[in-house]
Amino acid sequence: MQYGKMQKNLKRCYKKKIVKRVASWLELKQPKLPMCLEEPLDHLSILWHLVHSCPIVLLEDLKPSCVAPTWSSFQAFLIPDTTPATVINYGPFFPKSPTNPDVVEQSVQYCMDMLRKHGQEYAIITCDQAIHEVALSLQKKNKEKYAKIILRMGGFHIAQNFLGAIGHLMQSTGIEDIMVEADVGLHGTANKIINGKDYYAMLHAHTMVYASMFALHWEA
């Protein structure tokens, strides 16, 4: 329902010609795909968008109470998970703040000790943004000592910063009002989404905006 409202508030209503265009495209014996669709994963992403572009009535004809899954669920259904299970072990505990420079230094030193113990060449350390800043400054001060350390920010903060950058680029374009009209959230929530302050709301809202814009682009 929110996807439909988003498209309506973008001043473009849904038309059944999308379904006809998809059907005619599928009937081609040798459809010529653009360069951006040559990879199989791109096909799945386009397919997800097309499913969301179809009226709910068409989905109910296939199966009662059938709804289009989210992007993550859609990919999980179609792509088998062959990732090996991760072996987790706990290191020493430090009774101080995790962002304390001494704690960060001891933690990095522990990783280096494990590196030599297991005969590995590099140690990859993943941490949140606050700890990453401290560890990065520590590495810059002594590059030779920590040359075998690879620091990376956790996926949560990478995604949060990325979504915040998208919101910064879209700020003052009227997208906040569209989110409010589409019942994504109130003005306070919309501002948090644009300012990169609410991760889960950003993930939900930007996915909806992207899907709605794709539907409008497909119609055009």
Coordinates of N, CA and C in Angstrom, one line a residue:
M1 N 0.8 -1.2 0.0 CA 0.0 0.0 0.0 C 0.9 1.3 0.0
Q2 N 2.0 1.2 0.8 CA 2.8 2.4 0.9 C 3.5 2.7 -0.5
Y3 N 3.9 1.6 -1.2 CA 4.5 1.8 -2.5 C 3.6 2.5 -3.4
G4 N 2.3 2.1 -3.4 CA 1.3 2.8 -4.3 C 1.1 4.2 -3.9
K5 N 1.1 4.5 -2.6 CA 0.9 5.9 -2.2 C 2.2 6.7 -2.6
M6 N 3.3 6.1 -2.5 CA 4.5 6.8 -2.9 C 4.5 7.2 -4.3
Q7 N 4.1 6.3 -5.2 CA 4.0 6.6 -6.6 C 3.0 7.6 -6.9
K8 N 1.9 7.6 -6.2 CA 0.8 8.5 -6.4 C 1.3 9.9 -6.0
N9 N 2.0 10.0 -4.9 CA 2.5 11.3 -4.5 C 3.6 11.8 -5.3
L10 N 4.2 11.0 -6.1 CA 5.2 11.4 -7.1 C 4.5 11.9 -8.4
K11 N 3.1 12.0 -8.3 CA 2.3 12.5 -9.4 C 2.3 11.6 -10.7
R12 N 2.5 10.3 -10.4 CA 2.4 9.3 -11.5 C 1.6 8.1 -11.0
C13 N 0.4 7.9 -11.5 CA -0.4 6.8 -11.1 C 0.0 5.5 -11.8
Y14 N -0.3 4.4 -11.2 CA 0.0 3.1 -11.8 C -0.9 2.8 -13.0
K15 N -0.3 2.3 -14.0 CA -1.1 1.9 -15.2 C -0.9 0.4 -15.6
K16 N -1.9 -0.2 -16.1 CA -1.7 -1.6 -16.4 C -0.8 -1.9 -17.6
K17 N -0.4 -0.8 -18.3 CA 0.5 -1.0 -19.4 C 1.8 -1.6 -19.0
I18 N 2.2 -1.5 -17.7 CA 3.4 -2.1 -17.2 C 3.3 -3.6 -17.3
V19 N 2.2 -4.2 -16.9 CA 2.0 -5.6 -17.0 C 2.1 -6.1 -18.5
K20 N 1.4 -5.3 -19.4 CA 1.4 -5.6 -20.8 C 2.9 -5.5 -21.4
R21 N 3.6 -4.5 -20.9 CA 5.0 -4.4 -21.4 C 5.9 -5.5 -21.0
V22 N 5.7 -5.9 -19.7 CA 6.4 -7.1 -19.2 C 6.1 -8.3 -20.0
A23 N 4.8 -8.5 -20.2 CA 4.3 -9.7 -20.9 C 4.9 -9.8 -22.4
S24 N 4.9 -8.6 -23.0 CA 5.4 -8.6 -24.4 C 6.9 -8.8 -24.4
W25 N 7.6 -8.3 -23.4 CA 9.0 -8.5 -23.3 C 9.4 -10.0 -23.1
L26 N 8.6 -10.7 -22.2 CA 8.8 -12.1 -22.0 C 8.5 -13.0 -23.2
E27 N 7.7 -12.5 -24.1 CA 7.3 -13.3 -25.3 C 8.4 -13.2 -26.3
L28 N 9.3 -12.3 -26.2 CA 10.4 -12.2 -27.2 C 11.3 -13.5 -27.2
K29 N 11.6 -14.0 -28.3 CA 12.4 -15.2 -28.4 C 13.8 -15.0 -27.9
Q30 N 14.4 -13.9 -28.3 CA 15.8 -13.6 -27.9 C 15.8 -12.1 -27.5
P31 N 15.3 -11.8 -26.3 CA 15.3 -10.4 -25.8 C 16.7 -9.9 -25.7
K32 N 16.9 -8.7 -26.2 CA 18.2 -8.0 -26.1 C 18.2 -7.2 -24.8
L33 N 19.0 -7.6 -23.8 CA 19.0 -7.0 -22.5 C 20.1 -5.9 -22.6
P34 N 19.9 -4.8 -21.9 CA 20.9 -3.8 -21.8 C 22.1 -4.3 -21.0
M35 N 23.2 -3.6 -21.1 CA 24.5 -4.0 -20.4 C 24.3 -4.2 -18.9
C36 N 23.5 -3.3 -18.3 CA 23.3 -3.4 -16.8 C 22.6 -4.6 -16.4
L37 N 21.9 -5.4 -17.3 CA 21.2 -6.6 -16.9 C 21.8 -7.9 -17.3
E38 N 23.1 -7.8 -17.7 CA 23.8 -9.0 -18.1 C 24.1 -10.0 -17.0
E39 N 24.2 -9.5 -15.8 CA 24.5 -10.3 -14.6 C 23.3 -10.9 -14.1
P40 N 23.3 -12.2 -13.7 CA 22.1 -12.9 -13.1 C 21.5 -12.1 -11.9
L41 N 22.4 -11.6 -11.0 CA 21.9 -10.9 -9.8 C 21.1 -9.7 -10.2
D42 N 21.5 -9.0 -11.3 CA 20.7 -7.9 -11.8 C 19.3 -8.3 -12.2
H43 N 19.3 -9.5 -12.8 CA 18.0 -10.0 -13.3 C 17.0 -10.2 -12.1
L44 N 17.6 -10.7 -11.0 CA 16.8 -10.9 -9.8 C 16.3 -9.6 -9.2
S45 N 17.1 -8.6 -9.2 CA 16.7 -7.3 -8.7 C 15.6 -6.7 -9.5
I46 N 15.8 -6.8 -10.8 CA 14.7 -6.3 -11.7 C 13.4 -7.0 -11.5
L47 N 13.5 -8.3 -11.4 CA 12.3 -9.2 -11.2 C 11.6 -8.8 -9.9
W48 N 12.4 -8.5 -8.8 CA 11.8 -8.0 -7.6 C 11.0 -6.7 -7.8
H49 N 11.6 -5.8 -8.5 CA 10.9 -4.5 -8.8 C 9.6 -4.8 -9.6
L50 N 9.7 -5.7 -10.6 CA 8.5 -6.0 -11.4 C 7.4 -6.6 -10.6
V51 N 7.7 -7.5 -9.7 CA 6.7 -8.1 -8.8 C 6.0 -7.0 -7.9
H52 N 6.8 -6.0 -7.4 CA 6.2 -5.0 -6.7 C 5.4 -4.0 -7.5
S53 N 5.7 -4.0 -8.8 CA 4.9 -3.1 -9.7 C 3.6 -3.7 -10.1
C54 N 3.5 -5.0 -10.0 CA 2.2 -5.7 -10.3 C 1.1 -5.4 -9.3
P55 N -0.1 -5.2 -9.7 CA -1.2 -5.0 -8.8 C -1.3 -6.2 -7.8
I56 N -1.8 -5.9 -6.6 CA -2.0 -7.0 -5.6 C -3.0 -8.0 -6.1
V57 N -3.9 -7.6 -7.0 CA -5.0 -8.5 -7.5 C -4.3 -9.6 -8.3
L58 N -3.3 -9.3 -9.1 CA -2.6 -10.4 -9.8 C -1.9 -11.4 -8.9
L59 N -1.4 -10.9 -7.8 CA -0.7 -11.9 -6.9 C -1.8 -12.7 -6.2
E60 N -2.9 -12.2 -5.9 CA -3.9 -12.9 -5.2 C -4.5 -14.0 -6.2
D61 N -4.5 -13.7 -7.5 CA -5.0 -14.7 -8.4 C -4.1 -15.9 -8.4
L62 N -2.8 -15.7 -8.2 CA -1.9 -16.8 -8.2 C -2.0 -17.6 -6.9
K63 N -2.2 -16.9 -5.8 CA -2.3 -17.6 -4.5 C -3.0 -16.6 -3.5
P64 N -4.0 -17.1 -2.9 CA -4.8 -16.2 -2.0 C -3.8 -15.7 -0.9
S65 N -4.1 -14.4 -0.5 CA -3.3 -13.7 0.5 C -1.8 -13.7 0.2
C66 N -1.5 -13.7 -1.1 CA -0.1 -13.6 -1.5 C 0.4 -12.2 -1.6
V67 N 1.5 -11.9 -0.9 CA 2.0 -10.5 -0.9 C 3.5 -10.6 -1.4
A68 N 3.9 -9.5 -2.0 CA 5.3 -9.4 -2.5 C 6.2 -9.3 -1.4
P69 N 7.3 -10.2 -1.3 CA 8.3 -10.1 -0.2 C 9.2 -8.9 -0.3
T70 N 9.8 -8.6 0.8 CA 10.8 -7.6 0.8 C 12.0 -8.0 0.0
W71 N 12.9 -7.0 -0.3 CA 14.1 -7.3 -1.2 C 14.9 -8.4 -0.5
S72 N 15.2 -8.3 0.8 CA 16.0 -9.3 1.4 C 15.4 -10.7 1.4
S73 N 14.1 -10.8 1.7 CA 13.4 -12.1 1.7 C 13.4 -12.7 0.3
F74 N 13.2 -11.8 -0.7 CA 13.1 -12.2 -2.1 C 14.5 -12.9 -2.5
Q75 N 15.6 -12.2 -2.2 CA 16.9 -12.7 -2.5 C 17.2 -14.0 -1.7
A76 N 16.7 -14.1 -0.5 CA 17.0 -15.3 0.3 C 16.3 -16.5 -0.2
F77 N 15.1 -16.3 -0.8 CA 14.3 -17.4 -1.4 C 15.0 -18.0 -2.6
L78 N 15.6 -17.1 -3.4 CA 16.2 -17.5 -4.7 C 17.7 -17.9 -4.7
I79 N 18.4 -17.3 -3.7 CA 19.8 -17.6 -3.7 C 20.2 -18.5 -2.5
P80 N 20.7 -19.7 -2.7 CA 21.1 -20.6 -1.6 C 22.2 -20.0 -0.8
D81 N 22.2 -20.2 0.5 CA 23.2 -19.7 1.4 C 24.3 -20.8 1.5
T82 N 25.4 -20.6 0.9 CA 26.5 -21.6 1.0 C 27.7 -21.1 1.8
T83 N 27.4 -20.1 2.6 CA 28.5 -19.5 3.4 C 28.8 -20.4 4.5
P84 N 30.1 -20.8 4.7 CA 30.4 -21.7 5.8 C 30.2 -21.0 7.2
A85 N 29.9 -21.8 8.2 CA 29.6 -21.3 9.5 C 30.9 -20.7 10.1
T86 N 30.7 -19.6 10.8 CA 31.8 -18.9 11.4 C 32.1 -19.5 12.7
V87 N 33.4 -19.7 13.0 CA 33.8 -20.2 14.3 C 34.1 -19.0 15.2
I88 N 33.4 -18.9 16.3 CA 33.5 -17.8 17.2 C 34.2 -18.2 18.5
N89 N 35.2 -17.4 18.9 CA 35.9 -17.6 20.2 C 36.0 -16.2 20.8
Y90 N 36.0 -16.2 22.1 CA 36.0 -15.0 22.9 C 37.5 -14.7 23.4
G91 N 37.8 -13.4 23.2 CA 39.1 -13.0 23.7 C 39.0 -12.5 25.2
P92 N 40.0 -11.8 25.7 CA 40.0 -11.3 27.0 C 39.0 -10.1 27.2
F93 N 38.5 -10.0 28.4 CA 37.6 -8.9 28.7 C 38.3 -7.8 29.5
F94 N 38.0 -6.6 29.1 CA 38.7 -5.4 29.8 C 37.6 -4.6 30.5
P95 N 37.7 -4.4 31.8 CA 36.7 -3.7 32.6 C 36.7 -2.2 32.4
K96 N 36.8 -1.7 31.2 CA 36.8 -0.3 30.9 C 36.0 -0.1 29.6
S97 N 35.8 1.2 29.3 CA 35.1 1.6 28.1 C 35.8 1.0 26.8
P98 N 35.0 0.4 25.9 CA 35.7 -0.1 24.7 C 36.3 0.9 23.8
T99 N 36.0 2.2 24.0 CA 36.6 3.2 23.2 C 37.9 3.8 23.9
N100 N 38.2 3.3 25.1 CA 39.4 3.8 25.8 C 40.6 3.4 24.9
P101 N 41.5 4.4 24.7 CA 42.7 4.1 23.8 C 43.5 2.9 24.3
D102 N 43.7 2.8 25.7 CA 44.4 1.7 26.2 C 43.8 0.3 25.9
V103 N 42.4 0.3 26.0 CA 41.7 -0.9 25.7 C 41.8 -1.3 24.3
V104 N 41.7 -0.3 23.4 CA 41.8 -0.5 22.0 C 43.2 -1.0 21.6
E105 N 44.2 -0.4 22.2 CA 45.6 -0.9 22.0 C 45.9 -2.3 22.4
Q106 N 45.4 -2.7 23.6 CA 45.5 -4.0 24.1 C 44.8 -5.0 23.2
S107 N 43.6 -4.6 22.8 CA 42.8 -5.5 21.9 C 43.5 -5.8 20.6
V108 N 44.1 -4.7 20.0 CA 44.8 -4.8 18.7 C 46.0 -5.7 19.0
Q109 N 46.7 -5.5 20.1 CA 47.9 -6.3 20.4 C 47.5 -7.8 20.6
Y110 N 46.3 -8.1 21.2 CA 45.9 -9.5 21.3 C 45.6 -10.1 19.9
C111 N 45.1 -9.3 19.0 CA 44.9 -9.8 17.6 C 46.2 -10.1 16.9
M112 N 47.2 -9.2 17.2 CA 48.5 -9.5 16.6 C 49.2 -10.7 17.2
D113 N 49.0 -11.0 18.5 CA 49.5 -12.2 19.1 C 48.8 -13.4 18.5
M114 N 47.5 -13.4 18.2 CA 46.8 -14.5 17.6 C 47.3 -14.7 16.2
L115 N 47.6 -13.6 15.5 CA 48.1 -13.6 14.2 C 49.4 -14.4 14.1
R116 N 50.3 -14.1 15.0 CA 51.6 -14.9 15.0 C 51.4 -16.3 15.4
K117 N 50.5 -16.5 16.3 CA 50.2 -17.9 16.9 C 49.7 -18.8 15.8
H118 N 48.8 -18.3 14.9 CA 48.2 -19.2 13.9 C 49.0 -19.1 12.5
G119 N 50.0 -18.3 12.5 CA 50.8 -18.2 11.3 C 50.2 -17.5 10.1
Q120 N 49.3 -16.6 10.4 CA 48.6 -15.9 9.3 C 49.4 -14.6 9.0
E121 N 49.2 -14.1 7.8 CA 50.0 -12.9 7.4 C 49.3 -11.6 7.8
Y122 N 48.0 -11.6 7.8 CA 47.2 -10.4 8.1 C 46.1 -10.7 9.1
A123 N 45.8 -9.7 9.9 CA 44.7 -9.8 10.8 C 43.6 -8.8 10.5
I124 N 42.4 -9.2 10.2 CA 41.3 -8.3 9.9 C 40.5 -8.0 11.1
I125 N 40.4 -6.8 11.5 CA 39.7 -6.3 12.7 C 38.5 -5.5 12.3
T126 N 37.3 -6.0 12.7 CA 36.1 -5.3 12.4 C 35.5 -4.7 13.7
C127 N 35.2 -3.4 13.7 CA 34.7 -2.8 14.9 C 33.7 -1.7 14.5
D128 N 33.0 -1.1 15.5 CA 32.1 -0.1 15.2 C 32.8 1.2 14.9
Q129 N 32.0 2.2 14.6 CA 32.7 3.5 14.1 C 33.5 4.2 15.2
A130 N 33.0 4.2 16.4 CA 33.8 4.9 17.5 C 35.1 4.2 17.8
I131 N 35.1 2.8 17.8 CA 36.3 2.1 18.1 C 37.2 2.2 16.8
H132 N 36.6 2.2 15.7 CA 37.4 2.2 14.4 C 38.2 3.5 14.3
E133 N 37.7 4.6 14.8 CA 38.4 5.9 14.8 C 39.6 5.8 15.7
V134 N 39.5 5.2 16.9 CA 40.6 5.1 17.8 C 41.7 4.2 17.3
A135 N 41.2 3.0 16.7 CA 42.2 2.1 16.2 C 42.9 2.6 15.0
L136 N 42.2 3.4 14.2 CA 42.8 4.0 13.0 C 43.9 5.0 13.3
S137 N 43.6 5.8 14.3 CA 44.6 6.8 14.8 C 45.8 6.1 15.4
L138 N 45.6 4.9 16.1 CA 46.7 4.2 16.7 C 47.5 3.6 15.5
Q139 N 46.9 3.1 14.5 CA 47.7 2.5 13.4 C 48.5 3.6 12.6
K140 N 47.9 4.8 12.5 CA 48.7 5.9 11.8 C 49.9 6.4 12.6
K141 N 49.8 6.3 14.0 CA 51.0 6.7 14.8 C 52.1 5.7 14.7
N142 N 51.8 4.4 14.5 CA 52.9 3.4 14.4 C 52.6 2.5 13.2
K143 N 52.9 3.0 12.0 CA 52.5 2.2 10.8 C 53.3 0.9 10.7
E144 N 54.5 0.9 11.1 CA 55.4 -0.3 10.9 C 54.9 -1.4 11.9
K145 N 54.5 -1.1 13.1 CA 54.1 -2.1 14.1 C 52.8 -2.7 13.7
Y146 N 51.9 -1.9 13.1 CA 50.5 -2.4 12.8 C 50.3 -2.5 11.3
A147 N 51.4 -2.8 10.6 CA 51.3 -2.9 9.1 C 50.5 -4.1 8.7
K148 N 50.5 -5.1 9.5 CA 49.7 -6.4 9.1 C 48.3 -6.4 9.6
I149 N 47.9 -5.2 10.1 CA 46.5 -5.1 10.6 C 45.6 -4.4 9.6
I150 N 44.5 -5.0 9.3 CA 43.5 -4.5 8.3 C 42.3 -4.1 9.1
L151 N 42.1 -2.8 9.2 CA 40.9 -2.3 9.9 C 39.7 -2.0 9.0
R152 N 38.6 -2.5 9.4 CA 37.4 -2.2 8.6 C 36.2 -1.9 9.6
M153 N 35.4 -1.0 9.2 CA 34.2 -0.6 9.9 C 33.1 -1.6 9.8
G154 N 32.4 -1.8 10.8 CA 31.3 -2.8 10.8 C 30.2 -2.5 9.7
G155 N 29.6 -3.5 9.2 CA 28.6 -3.3 8.2 C 27.4 -2.4 8.6
F156 N 27.1 -2.4 9.9 CA 26.0 -1.5 10.3 C 26.3 -0.1 10.1
H157 N 27.5 0.3 10.5 CA 27.9 1.7 10.4 C 28.2 2.1 9.0
I158 N 28.7 1.2 8.2 CA 28.9 1.5 6.8 C 27.6 1.8 6.1
A159 N 26.6 0.9 6.3 CA 25.3 1.1 5.7 C 24.6 2.4 6.3
Q160 N 24.8 2.7 7.5 CA 24.2 3.9 8.1 C 24.8 5.1 7.5
N161 N 26.1 5.2 7.3 CA 26.7 6.3 6.7 C 26.3 6.4 5.2
F162 N 26.2 5.3 4.6 CA 25.8 5.3 3.1 C 24.4 5.9 3.0
L163 N 23.5 5.4 3.8 CA 22.1 5.9 3.8 C 22.0 7.3 4.1
G164 N 22.8 7.7 5.1 CA 22.9 9.1 5.5 C 23.4 10.0 4.3
A165 N 24.3 9.5 3.6 CA 24.8 10.3 2.4 C 23.7 10.4 1.3
I166 N 22.9 9.3 1.2 CA 21.8 9.4 0.2 C 20.8 10.5 0.7
G167 N 20.5 10.5 2.0 CA 19.6 11.5 2.5 C 20.1 12.9 2.4
H168 N 21.4 13.1 2.5 CA 22.0 14.4 2.4 C 21.8 14.9 0.9
L169 N 22.0 14.0 0.0 CA 21.9 14.4 -1.4 C 20.4 14.7 -1.8
M170 N 19.5 14.0 -1.1 CA 18.0 14.2 -1.4 C 17.4 15.3 -0.6
Q171 N 18.1 15.9 0.3 CA 17.6 16.9 1.2 C 17.0 18.1 0.5
S172 N 15.9 18.6 0.9 CA 15.2 19.8 0.3 C 14.7 19.5 -1.1
T173 N 14.5 18.3 -1.5 CA 14.0 18.0 -2.8 C 12.5 17.7 -2.7
G174 N 11.9 17.8 -1.5 CA 10.5 17.5 -1.3 C 10.3 16.0 -0.9
I175 N 11.3 15.3 -0.8 CA 11.2 13.8 -0.4 C 10.6 13.7 1.0
E176 N 10.9 14.6 1.9 CA 10.4 14.5 3.2 C 8.8 14.6 3.2
D177 N 8.3 15.5 2.4 CA 6.8 15.6 2.3 C 6.2 14.4 1.7
I178 N 6.9 13.8 0.7 CA 6.4 12.6 0.0 C 6.3 11.5 1.0
M179 N 7.3 11.3 1.9 CA 7.3 10.3 2.9 C 6.2 10.4 3.8
V180 N 5.9 11.7 4.2 CA 4.8 11.9 5.2 C 3.4 11.6 4.5
E181 N 3.3 12.1 3.2 CA 2.0 11.8 2.5 C 1.8 10.3 2.3
A182 N 2.9 9.6 2.1 CA 2.8 8.1 1.8 C 2.7 7.3 3.1
D183 N 2.6 8.0 4.3 CA 2.4 7.3 5.6 C 3.7 6.5 6.0
V184 N 4.8 6.9 5.4 CA 6.1 6.3 5.9 C 6.4 6.7 7.3
G185 N 6.0 7.9 7.7 CA 6.2 8.4 9.0 C 5.8 9.9 9.1
L186 N 5.9 10.4 10.3 CA 5.6 11.8 10.5 C 6.8 12.6 10.1
H187 N 6.7 14.0 10.3 CA 7.7 14.9 9.8 C 9.0 14.6 10.6
G188 N 8.9 14.3 11.9 CA 10.1 14.0 12.7 C 10.8 12.8 12.2
T189 N 10.1 11.7 11.9 CA 10.7 10.5 11.4 C 11.3 10.8 10.0
A190 N 10.6 11.6 9.2 CA 11.2 11.9 7.8 C 12.5 12.7 7.9
N191 N 12.5 13.6 8.9 CA 13.8 14.4 9.1 C 14.9 13.5 9.6
K192 N 14.6 12.5 10.5 CA 15.6 11.6 10.9 C 16.1 10.7 9.8
I193 N 15.2 10.3 8.9 CA 15.7 9.5 7.8 C 16.6 10.3 6.9
I194 N 16.3 11.5 6.6 CA 17.1 12.3 5.7 C 18.4 12.7 6.4
N195 N 18.4 12.9 7.7 CA 19.6 13.3 8.4 C 20.5 12.1 8.8
G196 N 20.0 10.9 8.5 CA 20.8 9.7 8.8 C 20.9 9.3 10.2
K197 N 19.8 9.5 11.0 CA 19.7 9.3 12.4 C 19.0 8.0 12.8
D198 N 18.2 7.4 11.9 CA 17.4 6.2 12.2 C 17.7 5.1 11.2
Y199 N 18.5 4.2 11.5 CA 19.0 3.2 10.6 C 17.8 2.4 10.0
Y200 N 17.0 1.8 10.8 CA 15.9 0.9 10.3 C 14.9 1.7 9.5
A201 N 14.6 2.9 10.0 CA 13.6 3.7 9.2 C 14.2 4.1 7.9
M202 N 15.6 4.4 7.9 CA 16.2 4.8 6.6 C 16.2 3.6 5.6
L203 N 16.5 2.4 6.1 CA 16.5 1.3 5.3 C 15.2 1.0 4.6
H204 N 14.1 1.1 5.4 CA 12.8 0.9 5.0 C 12.3 2.0 4.0
A205 N 12.6 3.2 4.3 CA 12.1 4.4 3.5 C 12.9 4.4 2.2
H206 N 14.2 4.3 2.2 CA 14.9 4.4 1.0 C 14.6 3.3 0.0
T207 N 14.4 2.1 0.6 CA 14.0 1.0 -0.3 C 12.7 1.3 -1.0
M208 N 11.7 1.9 -0.3 CA 10.4 2.2 -0.8 C 10.6 3.3 -1.9
V209 N 11.4 4.3 -1.6 CA 11.6 5.3 -2.6 C 12.2 4.8 -3.9
Y210 N 13.2 3.9 -3.7 CA 13.9 3.3 -4.8 C 12.9 2.5 -5.7
A211 N 12.1 1.7 -5.0 CA 11.2 0.8 -5.7 C 10.1 1.7 -6.5
S212 N 9.7 2.7 -5.8 CA 8.7 3.6 -6.5 C 9.3 4.3 -7.7
M213 N 10.5 4.8 -7.5 CA 11.2 5.5 -8.6 C 11.4 4.6 -9.8
F214 N 11.8 3.3 -9.5 CA 12.0 2.3 -10.5 C 10.7 2.1 -11.3
A215 N 9.5 2.0 -10.6 CA 8.2 1.8 -11.2 C 7.9 2.9 -12.2
L216 N 8.2 4.2 -11.7 CA 7.9 5.3 -12.6 C 8.8 5.3 -13.8
H217 N 10.1 5.0 -13.6 CA 11.0 4.9 -14.7 C 10.6 3.8 -15.7
W218 N 10.1 2.7 -15.2 CA 9.7 1.6 -16.0 C 8.5 2.0 -16.9
E219 N 7.6 2.8 -16.3 CA 6.4 3.3 -17.0 C 6.9 4.2 -18.1
A220 N 7.9 5.0 -17.8 CA 8.3 6.0 -18.8 C 9.0 5.3 -20.0

